[in-house]
Amino acid sequence: ERVPATASSASDDHADDALLQLQGRLHRWAVDQHQFFAGFSAVKFSQHGPGALFVFANCGLDDLLVADEDPESTAVRGLERQLILVWGGITSKAGVTLAELRTKVVCQTPGLKRSIEEGCDRESFPVVVCAGMEYATDDVAAGLRPPRAKGRYTGAGGVSVMSLQYGDFRAALKFGLSLSLGDALDLEVDRVD
């Protein structure tokens, strides 16, 4: 049976609205974390050349993107959200290769190598958000603790690829160097101790 055109248009509009809302929440979240993302990426780009910032989160995408002013923020803070930042490089100088990092998210990141080749410089860098323990590589999983949930955590994971601009590459590099970075950076989103 044929579906009327207006019904498919309405569902397409709803899907478009949901995608726009997700993009808006991702953008707001990335702006909140920008200083750390840009600082880490500037240092790693300078040391290892082109690559992508992989942001591994211990919780699902919806929980990760809850902002402090959102009504559910108190409950989500109880999860003790954690991020581990890792630079996936494409050159032989990279400490961690893009191929190693893509083992868990390969089907989620089509075109990532092209994004790196075309959009990783002193102006901008690709970011791969891997929200959920299921996306962590073995090395990352060793440092990523499960979210603190009452019972089994049921948040849905997700992967998103975006591009961020440094703004001021030198300022980002200076901030990143002040962190005395190793191969990864562990960020506690909710813990204050």
Short mmCIF file of C-alpha atoms in Angstrom, two decimals:
data_model
loop_
_atom_site.label_atom_id
_atom_site.label_comp_id
_atom_site.label_asym_id
_atom_site.label_seq_id
_atom_site.Cartn_x
_atom_site.Cartn_y
_atom_site.Cartn_z
CA GLU A 1 0.00 0.00 0.00
CA ARG A 2 1.28 3.41 -0.88
CA VAL A 3 2.06 5.91 1.90
CA PRO A 4 0.84 9.47 1.24
CA ALA A 5 3.63 11.94 0.47
CA THR A 6 2.67 14.14 3.42
CA ALA A 7 3.27 11.29 5.89
CA SER A 8 6.80 10.63 4.64
CA SER A 9 7.53 14.36 4.58
CA ALA A 10 6.43 14.69 8.21
CA SER A 11 8.65 11.80 9.32
CA ASP A 12 11.57 13.20 7.29
CA ASP A 13 11.04 16.58 8.95
CA HIS A 14 11.01 14.92 12.39
CA ALA A 15 14.26 13.08 11.60
CA ASP A 16 15.81 16.32 10.33
CA ASP A 17 14.73 18.14 13.51
CA ALA A 18 16.21 15.40 15.70
CA LEU A 19 19.49 15.55 13.77
CA LEU A 20 19.62 19.34 14.09
CA GLN A 21 18.98 19.09 17.83
CA LEU A 22 21.76 16.51 18.21
CA GLN A 23 24.15 18.68 16.20
CA GLY A 24 23.27 21.66 18.37
CA ARG A 25 23.89 19.70 21.58
CA LEU A 26 27.20 18.35 20.21
CA HIS A 27 28.29 21.86 19.27
CA ARG A 28 27.39 23.26 22.71
CA TRP A 29 29.26 20.40 24.41
CA ALA A 30 32.33 20.83 22.18
CA VAL A 31 32.40 24.56 22.95
CA ASP A 32 32.31 23.77 26.69
CA GLN A 33 35.31 21.41 26.31
CA HIS A 34 37.10 23.45 23.62
CA GLN A 35 40.09 24.60 25.67
CA PHE A 36 41.11 21.02 26.45
CA PHE A 37 40.28 19.66 22.98
CA ALA A 38 42.18 22.43 21.19
CA GLY A 39 45.14 22.38 23.60
CA PHE A 40 45.58 18.60 23.39
CA SER A 41 45.15 18.59 19.60
CA ALA A 42 47.57 21.47 19.03
CA VAL A 43 50.32 19.68 20.97
CA LYS A 44 49.69 16.33 19.27
CA PHE A 45 49.46 17.91 15.81
CA SER A 46 52.81 19.65 16.45
CA GLN A 47 54.43 16.42 17.68
CA HIS A 48 52.87 13.81 15.39
CA GLY A 49 51.46 15.59 12.37
CA PRO A 50 47.93 15.27 10.97
CA GLY A 51 45.41 13.11 12.77
CA ALA A 52 42.12 13.22 14.62
CA LEU A 53 41.20 13.77 18.23
CA PHE A 54 39.39 10.72 19.58
CA VAL A 55 37.25 11.53 22.60
CA PHE A 56 36.25 8.36 24.46
CA ALA A 57 33.44 8.74 27.00
CA ASN A 58 32.37 6.29 29.68
CA CYS A 59 28.67 7.01 29.11
CA GLY A 60 26.20 7.15 26.25
CA LEU A 61 25.81 10.11 23.91
CA ASP A 62 22.59 11.49 25.44
CA ASP A 63 24.10 11.49 28.95
CA LEU A 64 27.39 12.94 27.71
CA LEU A 65 25.68 15.92 26.09
CA VAL A 66 23.65 17.00 29.14
CA ALA A 67 24.71 20.54 30.08
CA ASP A 68 24.84 21.98 33.59
CA GLU A 69 21.71 24.06 33.01
CA ASP A 70 19.65 21.08 31.78
CA PRO A 71 17.02 19.74 34.24
CA GLU A 72 18.53 16.24 34.22
CA SER A 73 22.07 17.46 34.98
CA THR A 74 22.00 16.52 38.67
CA ALA A 75 21.10 12.90 37.90
CA VAL A 76 23.64 12.66 35.08
CA ARG A 77 26.46 14.10 37.23
CA GLY A 78 25.98 11.05 39.46
CA LEU A 79 27.32 8.92 36.60
CA GLU A 80 30.73 10.60 37.06
CA ARG A 81 31.24 11.15 33.36
CA GLN A 82 34.81 10.72 32.18
CA LEU A 83 36.58 11.50 28.91
CA ILE A 84 39.87 10.14 27.62
CA LEU A 85 41.43 12.11 24.77
CA VAL A 86 43.74 10.31 22.34
CA TRP A 87 45.34 11.60 19.12
CA GLY A 88 45.08 9.16 16.23
CA GLY A 89 47.76 10.01 13.71
CA ILE A 90 48.29 8.93 10.12
CA THR A 91 52.05 9.41 9.95
CA SER A 92 54.83 7.14 11.20
CA LYS A 93 55.54 9.69 13.98
CA ALA A 94 52.16 9.05 15.61
CA GLY A 95 52.25 7.35 18.98
CA VAL A 96 48.83 5.81 18.30
CA THR A 97 47.78 5.15 14.73
CA LEU A 98 44.42 5.91 13.27
CA ALA A 99 44.15 2.24 12.26
CA GLU A 100 44.51 1.13 15.89
CA LEU A 101 41.86 3.55 17.11
CA ARG A 102 39.40 2.69 14.37
CA THR A 103 39.27 -1.01 15.30
CA LYS A 104 36.15 -0.46 17.42
CA VAL A 105 34.58 2.34 15.38
CA VAL A 106 35.55 1.48 11.81
CA CYS A 107 31.99 1.28 10.51
CA GLN A 108 31.12 4.52 12.31
CA THR A 109 33.79 6.72 10.72
CA PRO A 110 33.56 6.60 6.92
CA GLY A 111 35.62 9.29 5.26
CA LEU A 112 37.65 10.04 8.40
CA LYS A 113 41.01 9.70 6.63
CA ARG A 114 39.82 12.15 3.97
CA SER A 115 38.65 14.53 6.73
CA ILE A 116 42.12 14.38 8.27
CA GLU A 117 43.87 14.95 4.96
CA GLU A 118 41.62 17.89 4.07
CA GLY A 119 40.89 19.42 7.48
CA CYS A 120 43.72 18.85 9.93
CA ASP A 121 46.10 21.78 10.05
CA ARG A 122 46.79 24.83 12.22
CA GLU A 123 43.24 26.05 11.59
CA SER A 124 41.08 23.04 12.44
CA PHE A 125 41.10 19.40 13.50
CA PRO A 126 38.67 16.46 13.24
CA VAL A 127 37.07 15.15 16.43
CA VAL A 128 35.66 11.64 16.76
CA VAL A 129 33.36 11.39 19.78
CA CYS A 130 33.05 7.77 20.93
CA ALA A 131 30.36 7.77 23.62
CA GLY A 132 30.06 4.42 25.36
CA MET A 133 32.39 1.83 26.82
CA GLU A 134 31.83 -0.45 23.81
CA TYR A 135 33.90 1.86 21.59
CA ALA A 136 37.00 2.00 23.78
CA THR A 137 40.14 0.27 22.55
CA ASP A 138 41.86 -2.07 25.03
CA ASP A 139 44.35 0.61 26.11
CA VAL A 140 41.64 3.21 26.59
CA ALA A 141 39.31 0.76 28.36
CA ALA A 142 42.03 0.17 30.97
CA GLY A 143 41.71 3.82 32.05
CA LEU A 144 38.03 4.41 31.37
CA ARG A 145 35.86 3.49 34.33
CA PRO A 146 32.25 2.43 33.86
CA PRO A 147 29.63 5.06 34.69
CA ARG A 148 28.36 4.94 38.28
CA ALA A 149 24.78 3.85 37.77
CA LYS A 150 22.26 2.28 40.10
CA GLY A 151 22.04 -1.16 38.57
CA ARG A 152 23.12 -1.81 35.01
CA TYR A 153 23.87 1.30 32.92
CA THR A 154 21.55 1.43 29.92
CA GLY A 155 22.58 4.63 28.12
CA ALA A 156 22.87 4.22 24.36
CA GLY A 157 26.33 4.71 22.91
CA GLY A 158 27.07 6.57 19.74
CA VAL A 159 29.82 7.92 17.51
CA SER A 160 29.96 11.34 15.92
CA VAL A 161 32.59 12.97 13.74
CA MET A 162 32.91 16.75 13.62
CA SER A 163 35.49 19.39 12.88
CA LEU A 164 36.57 22.07 15.34
CA GLN A 165 38.64 25.19 14.80
CA TYR A 166 41.48 26.10 17.11
CA GLY A 167 40.64 29.78 17.12
CA ASP A 168 44.19 30.77 18.08
CA PHE A 169 46.57 27.87 17.40
CA ARG A 170 49.46 29.40 19.39
CA ALA A 171 47.26 29.99 22.45
CA ALA A 172 45.90 26.43 22.21
CA LEU A 173 49.45 25.08 21.90
CA LYS A 174 50.62 27.11 24.90
CA PHE A 175 47.72 25.82 27.02
CA GLY A 176 48.32 22.25 25.86
CA LEU A 177 52.02 22.44 26.70
CA SER A 178 51.14 23.65 30.21
CA LEU A 179 49.32 20.34 30.79
CA SER A 180 52.50 18.20 30.47
CA LEU A 181 50.62 15.77 28.26
CA GLY A 182 51.27 12.08 27.80
CA ASP A 183 49.75 9.92 25.07
CA ALA A 184 46.27 10.50 26.52
CA LEU A 185 44.47 13.05 28.64
CA ASP A 186 41.95 11.95 31.27
CA LEU A 187 39.22 14.54 31.88
CA GLU A 188 36.77 14.19 34.74
CA VAL A 189 33.60 15.96 33.67
CA ASP A 190 31.70 15.69 36.96
CA ARG A 191 34.23 14.92 39.70
CA VAL A 192 35.59 17.85 41.64
CA ASP A 193 38.16 16.10 43.87
#
